[in-house]
Amino acid sequence: MATDLVNLSNSLAETVERAAASIVAVHARRGIGSSGIAWGDNLILTSSEGVRAEEGIKVVLPDGRVTTARLRGRDSGTDLAVLETETTGLRPLDFADDAALKAGQLALAVGRTANTGPIASFGIISGVSGEWKTWRGGKLDPFVRLDISAYPTLSGGAALNADGNLIGLVSTGLSRSSVFAVTRSSIDRIAGKLSQQGYVSRGFLGAALQPVALPAQMKETVGQDTGIMLLGIEPEGPAAVGGLILGDVLVAGGGHSLVQPEALAELLERTPAGQIVKFKVLRAGVLQDLDVRIGERPSRGR
């Protein structure tokens, strides 16, 4: 038994050492640093939560050299940011297969600080499921929660599986109580957009919503039991400009049923700003169609 523990201990240390060759320390906010993962020859993935500057960001490379970086793009909705360094030759890690991730598997979080070098935390994957809408408006797919002690400087670092492959980026910015891994599928979907255009465009309606039961006769007419009532409308927002008013009940949009606010959120997620969406609206007991031009969601730090 003792030999097995020693072997496990040595194996974990070797995994940290290998991964550390692709992990940097990031200083992009006052006081607390964070970590970053090599994503390309001179690109680094890190946590959006840990970035407060756009230029003059200090990065400590695996070999101890200090270089500067600039922010290429960020998305607070998925807690991802892309930095571009002045130094090339970074070595990305190999990704684990999202489909193979399961609750109970071992997870090793690896980061870096300027003073101590590599840092690590050990635990398990505590939950895996389908897509999850974050409270900041982004989407993780799959949802992967980690049961590890994530020190502030580990944010933006690498979550690894038992083989040393990258489960995803360690995120402490999407929940006050949980640590998540932003996995390959989410990174592939988001990071390229950040690198190219600096942000992720998400549709915006500008309304407060609540699901409501439809009248019995209307249920039969539209073929669904619920719709989404507008409880608040942002002045001069897309909903107001498009003619929606308080008390309107949205039952469909873009040809898709809207039975819960989550359905509308999904519609806005895939609808670029500026596109016109035809909504089917129940107003004073009468169904009517309204065309609304979808806006750009306010950045709020992107």
Short mmCIF file of C-alpha atoms in Angstrom, two decimals:
data_model
loop_
_atom_site.label_atom_id
_atom_site.label_comp_id
_atom_site.label_asym_id
_atom_site.label_seq_id
_atom_site.Cartn_x
_atom_site.Cartn_y
_atom_site.Cartn_z
CA MET A 1 0.00 0.00 0.00
CA ALA A 2 2.77 2.42 0.94
CA THR A 3 4.53 1.67 -2.34
CA ASP A 4 1.34 2.37 -4.27
CA LEU A 5 0.96 5.74 -2.55
CA VAL A 6 4.55 6.65 -3.27
CA ASN A 7 4.08 5.70 -6.91
CA LEU A 8 0.90 7.77 -7.11
CA SER A 9 2.66 10.70 -5.46
CA ASN A 10 5.57 10.52 -7.89
CA SER A 11 3.21 10.15 -10.85
CA LEU A 12 1.27 13.26 -9.85
CA ALA A 13 4.49 15.23 -9.42
CA GLU A 14 5.67 14.15 -12.88
CA THR A 15 2.33 15.17 -14.40
CA VAL A 16 2.61 18.62 -12.81
CA GLU A 17 6.17 18.98 -14.08
CA ARG A 18 5.20 18.09 -17.65
CA ALA A 19 2.16 20.35 -17.69
CA ALA A 20 4.07 23.24 -16.13
CA ALA A 21 6.06 23.57 -19.36
CA SER A 22 2.86 24.92 -20.96
CA ILE A 23 1.58 27.07 -18.10
CA VAL A 24 2.46 30.71 -17.38
CA ALA A 25 1.85 33.20 -14.59
CA VAL A 26 -0.30 36.18 -15.57
CA HIS A 27 -0.26 39.62 -13.93
CA ALA A 28 -3.18 41.56 -15.38
CA ARG A 29 -4.81 42.97 -12.26
CA ARG A 30 -3.58 44.69 -9.15
CA GLY A 31 -2.67 42.53 -6.19
CA ILE A 32 -3.57 39.00 -7.25
CA GLY A 33 -2.03 37.17 -10.17
CA SER A 34 -3.52 34.26 -12.07
CA SER A 35 -2.37 31.54 -14.42
CA GLY A 36 -2.60 30.93 -18.15
CA ILE A 37 -2.35 28.03 -20.59
CA ALA A 38 -0.38 28.03 -23.85
CA TRP A 39 -2.92 27.97 -26.69
CA GLY A 40 -0.69 28.69 -29.68
CA ASP A 41 2.82 29.77 -30.60
CA ASN A 42 2.32 33.16 -28.90
CA LEU A 43 -1.23 32.94 -27.56
CA ILE A 44 -2.35 32.25 -24.01
CA LEU A 45 -5.74 31.26 -22.64
CA THR A 46 -6.57 32.63 -19.22
CA SER A 47 -9.50 33.56 -17.01
CA SER A 48 -11.40 36.71 -17.97
CA GLU A 49 -11.97 37.28 -14.26
CA GLY A 50 -8.25 37.71 -13.74
CA VAL A 51 -7.73 40.33 -16.47
CA ARG A 52 -8.17 44.01 -15.62
CA ALA A 53 -5.69 45.49 -18.10
CA GLU A 54 -5.57 45.36 -21.90
CA GLU A 55 -1.91 46.14 -22.56
CA GLY A 56 1.31 45.94 -20.60
CA ILE A 57 0.26 42.64 -19.05
CA LYS A 58 3.19 40.81 -17.49
CA VAL A 59 3.59 37.09 -18.18
CA VAL A 60 6.11 34.82 -16.48
CA LEU A 61 7.04 32.03 -18.90
CA PRO A 62 7.81 28.43 -17.91
CA ASP A 63 11.56 29.11 -18.19
CA GLY A 64 11.33 32.07 -15.81
CA ARG A 65 11.58 34.83 -18.40
CA VAL A 66 9.19 37.76 -18.09
CA THR A 67 7.47 39.06 -21.20
CA THR A 68 4.61 41.41 -21.94
CA ALA A 69 1.26 40.58 -23.49
CA ARG A 70 -1.82 42.36 -24.71
CA LEU A 71 -5.43 41.35 -24.48
CA ARG A 72 -6.74 39.97 -27.78
CA GLY A 73 -10.26 39.39 -26.47
CA ARG A 74 -12.34 38.35 -23.49
CA ASP A 75 -15.73 36.85 -22.70
CA SER A 76 -16.97 37.10 -19.13
CA GLY A 77 -19.90 34.83 -20.05
CA THR A 78 -17.56 31.83 -20.24
CA ASP A 79 -14.69 33.32 -18.17
CA LEU A 80 -12.26 33.08 -21.09
CA ALA A 81 -9.65 35.57 -22.28
CA VAL A 82 -6.97 35.34 -24.98
CA LEU A 83 -3.62 37.08 -24.55
CA GLU A 84 -0.98 37.63 -27.23
CA THR A 85 2.64 37.61 -26.06
CA GLU A 86 5.72 39.17 -27.58
CA THR A 87 7.48 35.82 -27.14
CA THR A 88 6.90 32.83 -29.41
CA GLY A 89 7.53 29.14 -28.91
CA LEU A 90 4.78 28.33 -26.41
CA ARG A 91 3.75 24.64 -26.30
CA PRO A 92 0.02 23.86 -26.02
CA LEU A 93 -1.19 20.87 -24.02
CA ASP A 94 -3.09 17.96 -25.54
CA PHE A 95 -6.82 18.07 -24.79
CA ALA A 96 -8.77 15.28 -23.15
CA ASP A 97 -11.90 14.05 -24.93
CA ASP A 98 -14.95 15.91 -23.59
CA ALA A 99 -17.10 12.83 -24.17
CA ALA A 100 -14.89 10.73 -21.88
CA LEU A 101 -15.22 13.01 -18.84
CA LYS A 102 -17.11 11.46 -15.93
CA ALA A 103 -17.93 12.36 -12.35
CA GLY A 104 -15.47 10.71 -9.99
CA GLN A 105 -12.46 10.87 -12.30
CA LEU A 106 -9.29 12.34 -10.85
CA ALA A 107 -8.53 15.98 -11.62
CA LEU A 108 -5.29 17.85 -11.11
CA ALA A 109 -5.26 21.66 -11.32
CA VAL A 110 -1.91 23.20 -12.26
CA GLY A 111 -0.98 26.86 -12.31
CA ARG A 112 2.06 29.07 -11.87
CA THR A 113 3.14 32.03 -9.77
CA ALA A 114 6.09 34.31 -10.31
CA ASN A 115 7.51 33.54 -6.86
CA THR A 116 6.96 29.82 -6.38
CA GLY A 117 6.82 28.47 -9.92
CA PRO A 118 4.34 25.64 -10.56
CA ILE A 119 1.47 25.18 -8.11
CA ALA A 120 -1.03 22.34 -7.98
CA SER A 121 -4.24 21.13 -6.37
CA PHE A 122 -5.65 17.61 -6.42
CA GLY A 123 -9.26 16.41 -6.45
CA ILE A 124 -11.94 14.91 -8.65
CA ILE A 125 -14.49 15.83 -11.28
CA SER A 126 -17.59 16.20 -9.11
CA GLY A 127 -20.16 16.72 -11.86
CA VAL A 128 -20.60 16.39 -15.62
CA SER A 129 -23.74 17.16 -17.60
CA GLY A 130 -24.99 18.80 -20.78
CA GLU A 131 -24.87 22.46 -21.57
CA TRP A 132 -25.10 25.00 -18.76
CA LYS A 133 -26.06 28.65 -19.04
CA THR A 134 -23.82 30.74 -16.81
CA TRP A 135 -25.23 33.61 -14.79
CA ARG A 136 -23.17 35.95 -16.98
CA GLY A 137 -24.98 34.91 -20.15
CA GLY A 138 -22.51 32.46 -21.64
CA LYS A 139 -22.83 28.73 -22.20
CA LEU A 140 -20.58 25.85 -21.19
CA ASP A 141 -21.04 22.59 -23.03
CA PRO A 142 -20.41 20.29 -21.31
CA PHE A 143 -20.83 21.42 -17.71
CA VAL A 144 -17.83 20.15 -15.73
CA ARG A 145 -17.52 20.98 -12.03
CA LEU A 146 -14.32 20.28 -10.11
CA ASP A 147 -13.97 19.34 -6.45
CA ILE A 148 -10.57 20.92 -5.81
CA SER A 149 -9.11 23.71 -3.68
CA ALA A 150 -8.64 26.47 -6.23
CA TYR A 151 -6.35 29.14 -4.87
CA PRO A 152 -6.78 32.54 -6.59
CA THR A 153 -3.58 32.09 -8.58
CA LEU A 154 -4.85 28.77 -10.00
CA SER A 155 -7.64 30.56 -11.87
CA GLY A 156 -6.86 30.39 -15.58
CA GLY A 157 -4.63 27.37 -15.07
CA ALA A 158 -5.01 23.85 -16.41
CA ALA A 159 -7.31 21.09 -15.14
CA LEU A 160 -5.73 17.78 -16.11
CA ASN A 161 -6.93 14.18 -16.12
CA ALA A 162 -4.99 11.16 -14.87
CA ASP A 163 -3.17 10.93 -18.23
CA GLY A 164 -1.99 14.52 -17.98
CA ASN A 165 -4.28 15.68 -20.80
CA LEU A 166 -6.12 18.99 -20.55
CA ILE A 167 -9.67 18.69 -19.22
CA GLY A 168 -10.03 22.45 -19.54
CA LEU A 169 -9.24 25.86 -18.12
CA VAL A 170 -9.77 26.27 -14.37
CA SER A 171 -12.47 28.89 -13.76
CA THR A 172 -13.34 30.39 -10.39
CA GLY A 173 -15.19 33.34 -11.93
CA LEU A 174 -18.45 31.59 -12.89
CA SER A 175 -19.59 30.77 -9.36
CA ARG A 176 -18.90 32.00 -5.83
CA SER A 177 -18.89 28.47 -4.46
CA SER A 178 -17.82 26.11 -7.26
CA VAL A 179 -14.84 25.61 -9.55
CA PHE A 180 -15.46 24.74 -13.19
CA ALA A 181 -13.41 23.48 -16.09
CA VAL A 182 -14.03 25.27 -19.39
CA THR A 183 -13.47 22.34 -21.74
CA ARG A 184 -12.30 21.96 -25.32
CA SER A 185 -15.71 22.30 -26.99
CA SER A 186 -16.38 25.62 -25.26
CA ILE A 187 -12.83 26.83 -25.88
CA ASP A 188 -13.03 25.91 -29.58
CA ARG A 189 -16.33 27.76 -29.88
CA ILE A 190 -15.26 30.91 -28.03
CA ALA A 191 -11.50 31.43 -28.15
CA GLY A 192 -11.25 31.72 -31.94
CA LYS A 193 -13.82 34.51 -31.92
CA LEU A 194 -11.94 36.28 -29.13
CA SER A 195 -8.69 36.06 -31.05
CA GLN A 196 -10.24 37.36 -34.26
CA GLN A 197 -12.76 39.99 -33.15
CA GLY A 198 -12.04 40.53 -29.46
CA TYR A 199 -15.45 39.55 -28.13
CA VAL A 200 -18.38 37.19 -28.56
CA SER A 201 -21.49 38.74 -30.06
CA ARG A 202 -24.68 37.72 -28.26
CA GLY A 203 -28.17 38.92 -29.04
CA PHE A 204 -29.97 41.21 -26.61
CA LEU A 205 -33.68 41.99 -26.22
CA GLY A 206 -33.67 44.31 -23.23
CA ALA A 207 -36.59 42.86 -21.26
CA ALA A 208 -37.32 41.21 -17.91
CA LEU A 209 -39.20 37.94 -18.41
CA GLN A 210 -41.31 35.40 -16.56
CA PRO A 211 -43.00 32.20 -17.75
CA VAL A 212 -46.81 32.28 -17.54
CA ALA A 213 -49.61 29.79 -18.25
CA LEU A 214 -51.59 30.49 -21.40
CA PRO A 215 -55.42 30.61 -21.45
CA ALA A 216 -56.97 27.23 -22.25
CA GLN A 217 -58.19 28.25 -25.70
CA MET A 218 -54.81 29.75 -26.59
CA LYS A 219 -53.03 26.56 -25.49
CA GLU A 220 -54.93 24.68 -28.18
CA THR A 221 -54.31 27.39 -30.79
CA VAL A 222 -50.52 27.58 -30.36
CA GLY A 223 -49.94 24.01 -29.17
CA GLN A 224 -48.13 24.85 -25.92
CA ASP A 225 -49.05 25.44 -22.29
CA THR A 226 -46.84 28.41 -21.43
CA GLY A 227 -45.33 31.57 -22.88
CA ILE A 228 -42.97 34.29 -21.64
CA MET A 229 -44.43 37.52 -20.23
CA LEU A 230 -42.55 40.82 -20.42
CA LEU A 231 -42.42 42.26 -16.90
CA GLY A 232 -39.95 45.03 -17.65
CA ILE A 233 -38.62 46.71 -20.79
CA GLU A 234 -35.40 48.66 -21.05
CA PRO A 235 -36.07 52.18 -22.44
CA GLU A 236 -34.86 52.47 -26.03
CA GLY A 237 -33.77 48.81 -25.96
CA PRO A 238 -34.51 46.40 -28.82
CA ALA A 239 -37.83 45.24 -27.31
CA ALA A 240 -39.07 48.81 -26.83
CA VAL A 241 -37.95 49.94 -30.29
CA GLY A 242 -39.56 46.85 -31.82
CA GLY A 243 -42.96 47.71 -30.35
CA LEU A 244 -43.15 45.19 -27.50
CA ILE A 245 -44.95 46.46 -24.38
CA LEU A 246 -45.36 45.41 -20.76
CA GLY A 247 -47.68 42.44 -20.41
CA ASP A 248 -46.97 41.05 -23.86
CA VAL A 249 -46.54 37.27 -23.86
CA LEU A 250 -44.02 35.83 -26.30
CA VAL A 251 -45.08 32.41 -27.55
CA ALA A 252 -42.68 31.99 -30.47
CA GLY A 253 -39.64 33.63 -32.00
CA GLY A 254 -37.82 32.91 -35.22
CA GLY A 255 -40.14 29.98 -35.86
CA HIS A 256 -39.39 28.32 -32.50
CA SER A 257 -41.72 27.92 -29.53
CA LEU A 258 -40.89 30.01 -26.48
CA VAL A 259 -42.18 28.22 -23.41
CA GLN A 260 -39.49 29.28 -20.91
CA PRO A 261 -37.01 32.19 -20.66
CA GLU A 262 -34.23 29.66 -21.35
CA ALA A 263 -35.68 29.10 -24.83
CA LEU A 264 -35.43 32.82 -25.56
CA ALA A 265 -31.88 32.91 -24.15
CA GLU A 266 -30.93 30.11 -26.54
CA LEU A 267 -32.51 32.01 -29.45
CA LEU A 268 -30.55 35.15 -28.57
CA GLU A 269 -27.34 33.14 -28.14
CA ARG A 270 -27.44 32.04 -31.77
CA THR A 271 -28.85 35.27 -33.24
CA PRO A 272 -26.31 37.91 -34.27
CA ALA A 273 -26.94 41.52 -33.35
CA GLY A 274 -28.77 43.42 -36.08
CA GLN A 275 -30.81 40.46 -37.30
CA ILE A 276 -34.60 40.82 -37.36
CA VAL A 277 -36.57 38.12 -35.54
CA LYS A 278 -40.31 37.63 -36.03
CA PHE A 279 -42.01 37.12 -32.66
CA LYS A 280 -45.49 35.74 -32.18
CA VAL A 281 -46.99 37.79 -29.37
CA LEU A 282 -50.14 37.38 -27.30
CA ARG A 283 -51.49 40.86 -26.48
CA ALA A 284 -54.87 41.42 -24.85
CA GLY A 285 -55.95 37.93 -25.87
CA VAL A 286 -55.01 38.40 -29.54
CA LEU A 287 -52.06 36.82 -31.33
CA GLN A 288 -50.02 39.10 -33.55
CA ASP A 289 -46.62 39.13 -35.23
CA LEU A 290 -43.94 41.71 -34.42
CA ASP A 291 -40.56 42.09 -36.09
CA VAL A 292 -37.81 43.02 -33.61
CA ARG A 293 -34.24 43.87 -34.53
CA ILE A 294 -32.00 42.09 -32.03
CA GLY A 295 -29.43 44.29 -30.31
CA GLU A 296 -25.90 43.71 -29.05
CA ARG A 297 -25.72 42.63 -25.42
CA PRO A 298 -24.00 45.32 -23.33
CA SER A 299 -20.41 44.37 -22.68
CA ARG A 300 -20.26 44.67 -18.85
CA GLY A 301 -16.58 43.95 -19.18
CA ARG A 302 -17.32 41.45 -21.99
#
